[in-house]
CSV table of C-alpha atoms in Angstrom, one decimal:
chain,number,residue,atom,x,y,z
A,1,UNK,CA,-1.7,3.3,-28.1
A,2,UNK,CA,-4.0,4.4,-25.6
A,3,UNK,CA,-3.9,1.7,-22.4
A,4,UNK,CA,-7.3,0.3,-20.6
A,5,UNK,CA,-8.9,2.9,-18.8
A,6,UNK,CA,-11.2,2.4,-16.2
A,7,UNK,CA,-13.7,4.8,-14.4
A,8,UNK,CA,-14.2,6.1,-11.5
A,9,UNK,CA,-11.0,5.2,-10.0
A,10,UNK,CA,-12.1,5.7,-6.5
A,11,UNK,CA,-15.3,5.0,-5.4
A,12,UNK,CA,-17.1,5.5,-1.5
A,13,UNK,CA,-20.8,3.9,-0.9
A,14,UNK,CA,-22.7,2.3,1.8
A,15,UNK,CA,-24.2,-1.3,2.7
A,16,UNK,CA,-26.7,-1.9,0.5
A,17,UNK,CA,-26.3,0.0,-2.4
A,18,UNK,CA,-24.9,-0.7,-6.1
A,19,UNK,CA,-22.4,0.6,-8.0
A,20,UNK,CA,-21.4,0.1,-11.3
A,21,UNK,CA,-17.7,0.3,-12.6
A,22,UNK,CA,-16.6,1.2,-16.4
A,23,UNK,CA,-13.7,-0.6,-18.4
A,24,UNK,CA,-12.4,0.6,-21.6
A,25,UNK,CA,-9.8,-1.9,-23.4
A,26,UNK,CA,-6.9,-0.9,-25.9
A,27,UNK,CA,-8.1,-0.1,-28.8
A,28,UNK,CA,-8.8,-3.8,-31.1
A,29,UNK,CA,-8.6,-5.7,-28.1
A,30,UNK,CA,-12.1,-8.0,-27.6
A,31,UNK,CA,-11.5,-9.7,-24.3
A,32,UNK,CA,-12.3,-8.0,-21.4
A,33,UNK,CA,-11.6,-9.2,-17.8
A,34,UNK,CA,-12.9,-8.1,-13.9
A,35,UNK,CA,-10.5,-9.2,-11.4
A,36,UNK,CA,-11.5,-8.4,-7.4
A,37,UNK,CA,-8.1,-7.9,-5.8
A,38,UNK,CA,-8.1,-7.6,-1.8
A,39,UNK,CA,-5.5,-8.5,0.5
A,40,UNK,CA,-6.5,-11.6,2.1
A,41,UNK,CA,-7.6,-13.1,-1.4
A,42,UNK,CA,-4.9,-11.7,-3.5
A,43,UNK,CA,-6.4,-10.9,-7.0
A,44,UNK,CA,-10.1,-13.3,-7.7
A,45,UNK,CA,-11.4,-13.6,-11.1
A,46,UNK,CA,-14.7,-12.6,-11.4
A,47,UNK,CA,-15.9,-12.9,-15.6
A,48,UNK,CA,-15.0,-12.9,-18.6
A,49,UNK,CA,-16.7,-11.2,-21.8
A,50,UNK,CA,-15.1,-11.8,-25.3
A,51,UNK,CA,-17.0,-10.2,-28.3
A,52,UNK,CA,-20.6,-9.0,-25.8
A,53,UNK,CA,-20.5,-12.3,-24.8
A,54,UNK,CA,-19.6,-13.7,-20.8
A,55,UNK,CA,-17.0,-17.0,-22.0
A,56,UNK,CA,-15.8,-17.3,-18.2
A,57,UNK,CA,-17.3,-17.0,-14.8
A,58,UNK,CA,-15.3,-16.9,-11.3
A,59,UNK,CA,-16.6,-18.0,-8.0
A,60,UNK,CA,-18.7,-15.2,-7.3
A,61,UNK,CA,-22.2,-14.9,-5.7
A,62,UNK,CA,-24.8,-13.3,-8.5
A,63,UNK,CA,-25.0,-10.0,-6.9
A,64,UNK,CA,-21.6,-9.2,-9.5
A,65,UNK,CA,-22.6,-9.3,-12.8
A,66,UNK,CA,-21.1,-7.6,-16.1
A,67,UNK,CA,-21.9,-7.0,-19.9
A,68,UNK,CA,-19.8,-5.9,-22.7
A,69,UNK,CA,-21.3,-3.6,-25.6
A,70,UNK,CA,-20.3,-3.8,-29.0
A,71,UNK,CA,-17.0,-1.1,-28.6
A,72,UNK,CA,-16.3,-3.4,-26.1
A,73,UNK,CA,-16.6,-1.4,-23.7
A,74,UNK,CA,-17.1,-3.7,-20.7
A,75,UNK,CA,-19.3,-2.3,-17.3
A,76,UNK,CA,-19.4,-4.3,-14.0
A,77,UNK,CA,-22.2,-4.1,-11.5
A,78,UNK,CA,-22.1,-4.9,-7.6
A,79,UNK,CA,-25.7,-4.7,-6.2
A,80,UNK,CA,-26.5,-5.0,-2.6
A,81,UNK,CA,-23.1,-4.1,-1.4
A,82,UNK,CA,-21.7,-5.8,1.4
A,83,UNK,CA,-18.8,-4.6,4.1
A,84,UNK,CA,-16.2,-7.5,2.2
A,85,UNK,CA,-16.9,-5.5,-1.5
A,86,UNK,CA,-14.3,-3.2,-0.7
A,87,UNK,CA,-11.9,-4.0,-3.3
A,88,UNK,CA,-9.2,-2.8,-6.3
A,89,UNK,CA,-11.4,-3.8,-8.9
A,90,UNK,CA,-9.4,-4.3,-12.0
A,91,UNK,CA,-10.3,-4.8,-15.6
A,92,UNK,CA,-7.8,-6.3,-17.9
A,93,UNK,CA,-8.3,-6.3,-21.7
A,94,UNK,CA,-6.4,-9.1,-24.5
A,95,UNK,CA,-6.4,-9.9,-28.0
A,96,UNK,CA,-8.1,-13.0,-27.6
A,97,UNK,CA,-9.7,-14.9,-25.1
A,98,UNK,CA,-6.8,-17.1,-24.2
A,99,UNK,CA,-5.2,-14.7,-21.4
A,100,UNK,CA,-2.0,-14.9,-22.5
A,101,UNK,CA,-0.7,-11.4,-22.1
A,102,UNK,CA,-3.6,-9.6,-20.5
A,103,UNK,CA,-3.4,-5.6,-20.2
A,104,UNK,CA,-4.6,-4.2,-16.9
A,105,UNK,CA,-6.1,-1.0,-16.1
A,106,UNK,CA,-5.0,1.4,-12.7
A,107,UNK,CA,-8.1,0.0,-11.0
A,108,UNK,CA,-11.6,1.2,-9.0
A,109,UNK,CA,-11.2,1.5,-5.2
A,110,UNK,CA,-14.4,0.5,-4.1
A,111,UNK,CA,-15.5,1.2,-0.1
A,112,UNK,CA,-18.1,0.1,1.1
A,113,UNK,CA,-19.1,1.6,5.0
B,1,UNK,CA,-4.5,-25.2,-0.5
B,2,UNK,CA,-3.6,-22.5,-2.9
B,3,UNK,CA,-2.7,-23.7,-6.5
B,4,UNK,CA,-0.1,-21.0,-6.4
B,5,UNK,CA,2.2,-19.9,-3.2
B,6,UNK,CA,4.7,-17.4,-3.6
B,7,UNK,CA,7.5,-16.8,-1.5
B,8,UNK,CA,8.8,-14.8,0.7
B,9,UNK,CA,6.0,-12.7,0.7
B,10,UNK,CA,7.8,-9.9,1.3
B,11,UNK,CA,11.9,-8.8,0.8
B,12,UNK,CA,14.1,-6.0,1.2
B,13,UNK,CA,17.2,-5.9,-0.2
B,14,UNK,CA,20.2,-3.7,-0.9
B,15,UNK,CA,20.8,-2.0,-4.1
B,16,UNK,CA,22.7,-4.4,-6.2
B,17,UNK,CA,22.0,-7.1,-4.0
B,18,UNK,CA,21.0,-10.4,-6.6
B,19,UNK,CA,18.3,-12.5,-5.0
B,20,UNK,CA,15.1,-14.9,-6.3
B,21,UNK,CA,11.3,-14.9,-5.8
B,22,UNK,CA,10.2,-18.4,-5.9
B,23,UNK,CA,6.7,-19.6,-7.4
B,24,UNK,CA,5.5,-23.1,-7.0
B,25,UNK,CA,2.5,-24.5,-8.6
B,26,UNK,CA,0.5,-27.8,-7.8
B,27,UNK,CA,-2.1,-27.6,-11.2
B,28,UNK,CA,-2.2,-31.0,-13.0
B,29,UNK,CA,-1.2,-29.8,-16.0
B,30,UNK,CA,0.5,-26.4,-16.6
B,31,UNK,CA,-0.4,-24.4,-20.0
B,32,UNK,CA,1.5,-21.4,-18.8
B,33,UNK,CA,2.7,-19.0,-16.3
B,34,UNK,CA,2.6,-15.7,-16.4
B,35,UNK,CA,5.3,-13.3,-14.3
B,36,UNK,CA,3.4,-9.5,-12.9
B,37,UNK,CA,4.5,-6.6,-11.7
B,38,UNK,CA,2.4,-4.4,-9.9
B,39,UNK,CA,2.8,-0.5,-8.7
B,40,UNK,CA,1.7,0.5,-5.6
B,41,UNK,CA,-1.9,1.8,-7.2
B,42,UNK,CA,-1.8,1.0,-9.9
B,43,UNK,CA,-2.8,-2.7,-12.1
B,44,UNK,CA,-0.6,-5.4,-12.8
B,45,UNK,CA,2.1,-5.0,-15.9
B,46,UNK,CA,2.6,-7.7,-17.7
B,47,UNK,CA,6.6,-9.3,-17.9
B,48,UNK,CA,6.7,-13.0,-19.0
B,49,UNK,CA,4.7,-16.2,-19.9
B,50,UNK,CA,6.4,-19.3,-19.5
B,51,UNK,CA,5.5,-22.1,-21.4
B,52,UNK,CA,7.0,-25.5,-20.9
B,53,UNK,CA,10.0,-26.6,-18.0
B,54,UNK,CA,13.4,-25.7,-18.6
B,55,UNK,CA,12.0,-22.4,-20.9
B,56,UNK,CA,13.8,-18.7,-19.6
B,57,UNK,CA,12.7,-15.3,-20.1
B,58,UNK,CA,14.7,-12.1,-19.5
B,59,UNK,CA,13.7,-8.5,-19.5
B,60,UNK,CA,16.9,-6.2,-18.2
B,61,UNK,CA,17.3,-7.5,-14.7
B,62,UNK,CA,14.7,-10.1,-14.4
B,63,UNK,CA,15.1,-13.6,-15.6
B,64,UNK,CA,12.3,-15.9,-15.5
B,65,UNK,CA,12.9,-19.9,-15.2
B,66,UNK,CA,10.2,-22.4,-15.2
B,67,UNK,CA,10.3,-26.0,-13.9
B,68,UNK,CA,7.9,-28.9,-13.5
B,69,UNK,CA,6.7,-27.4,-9.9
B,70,UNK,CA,8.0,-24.0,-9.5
B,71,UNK,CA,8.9,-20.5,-11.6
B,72,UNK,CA,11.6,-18.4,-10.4
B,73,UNK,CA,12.1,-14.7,-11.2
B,74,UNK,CA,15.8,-13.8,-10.5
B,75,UNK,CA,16.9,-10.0,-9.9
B,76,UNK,CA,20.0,-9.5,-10.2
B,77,UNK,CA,22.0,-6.0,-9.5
B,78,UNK,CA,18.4,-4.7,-8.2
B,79,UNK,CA,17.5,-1.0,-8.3
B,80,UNK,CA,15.2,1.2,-6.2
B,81,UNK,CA,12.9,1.3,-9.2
B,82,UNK,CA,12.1,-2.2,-9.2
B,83,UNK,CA,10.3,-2.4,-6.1
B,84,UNK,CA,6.9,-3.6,-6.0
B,85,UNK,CA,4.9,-6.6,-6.0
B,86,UNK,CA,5.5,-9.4,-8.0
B,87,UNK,CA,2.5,-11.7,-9.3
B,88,UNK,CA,2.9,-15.0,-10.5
B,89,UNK,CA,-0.5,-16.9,-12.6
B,90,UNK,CA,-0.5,-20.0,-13.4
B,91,UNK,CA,-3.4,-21.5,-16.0
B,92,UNK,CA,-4.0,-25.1,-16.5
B,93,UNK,CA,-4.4,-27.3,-19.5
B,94,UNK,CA,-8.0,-28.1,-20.0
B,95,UNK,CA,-11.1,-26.1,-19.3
B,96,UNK,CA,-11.6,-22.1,-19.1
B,97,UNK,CA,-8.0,-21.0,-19.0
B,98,UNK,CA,-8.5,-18.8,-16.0
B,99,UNK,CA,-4.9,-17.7,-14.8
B,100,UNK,CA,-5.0,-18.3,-10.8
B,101,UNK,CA,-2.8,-16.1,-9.1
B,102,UNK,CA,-0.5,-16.2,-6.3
B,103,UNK,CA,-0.8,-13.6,-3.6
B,104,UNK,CA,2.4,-12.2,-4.5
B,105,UNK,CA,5.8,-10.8,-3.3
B,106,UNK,CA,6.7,-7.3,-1.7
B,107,UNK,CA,9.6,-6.6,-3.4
B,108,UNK,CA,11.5,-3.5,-1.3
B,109,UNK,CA,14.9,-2.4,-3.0
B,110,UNK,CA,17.1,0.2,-0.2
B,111,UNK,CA,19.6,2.6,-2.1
């Protein structure tokens, strides 16, 4: 079984721009989570989507939103980037929506200059 | 204060040399806590979810106890290949079920 992919794994842009990260989970798998992990705040949930729809929100301002399609495929979106966006962005995928066991992908390295 | 603290944040140890990574919690109410691995670039593996105080997990050398304040993941007999950083979660009873996670340990195993 194919594991969570995610795309591009390395990323480079400037202040002020957006980006916008892909996230493919294991194959049956609904649940799709967006971590931020950096290393003065360890690893920061940012959302949730279970079945297209967003069933959790982390403490994060509104410039990072997400959406899941129906595949559920899930795509995260940073705009107005700031200097502290430079991140490991991770996306994690699960059966359900409980987090039990949660499958993570290798990660986007996001830099933001 | 952080609902999770890990520690030491960072270890080196001999090959074969047994030691503990400790992970205390201060949530109300536990649900469950979950015990990470993570590669140098790469995303966290998942090892073991802990339920309820007193419950123990083991996968080859790591053995993971839970208590009513703290988790510990024993190595024992460690290898090179199991250094990296351990993450501990912990999610509480009630609400979203968001795991919070500890920053983690640096796990550094010498041949």
């Amino acid at each position: 079984k194919a594991g969570v992919t995610q795309t591009p794994r390395y990323l480079i842009k400037t202040r002020g721009q957006q980006v916008t990260l892909s996230c493919s989970p294991i194959s049956g798998h609904r649940s799709v989570s967006w971590y931020q992990q950096t290393p003065g705040q360890g690893l920061q949930f940012l959302f949730e989507y279970f079945s297209e729809t967003q069933r959790n929100k982390g403490n994060f301002p509104g410039r990072f939103s997400g959406r899941q399609f129906s595949n559920s495929r899930s795509e995260m979106n940073v705009s107005t980037l700031e200097l502290g966006d430079s991140a490991l962005y991770l996306c994690a995928s699960g059966p359900s929506s409980t987090y039990n066991e949660q499958f993570f992908g290798p990660g986007t390295r996001l830099t933001v200059l | 204060e952080d609902q999770v603290t890990q520690s030491p944040e960072a270890l080196r140890l001999q090959e074969g040399e047994s030691s503990s990574l400790n992970c205390s919690y201060t949530v109300s109410g536990l649900r469950g806590l979950f015990w990470y691995r993570q590669d140098p670039g790469k995303g966290p593996e998942f090892l073991f979810t802990l339920y309820s105080a007193g419950e123990e997990k083991e996968k080859e050398r790591l053995k993971a106890t839970l208590t009513k304040k703290e988790s510990f993941l024993h190595i024992t007999a460690p290898k090179p290949e199991d250094s990296a950083t351990y993450l501990c979660a912990v999610q509480e009873t009630g609400g979203s079920y968001i795991p919070t996670f500890g920053r983690g340990t640096s796990l550094i195993v010498h041949p």
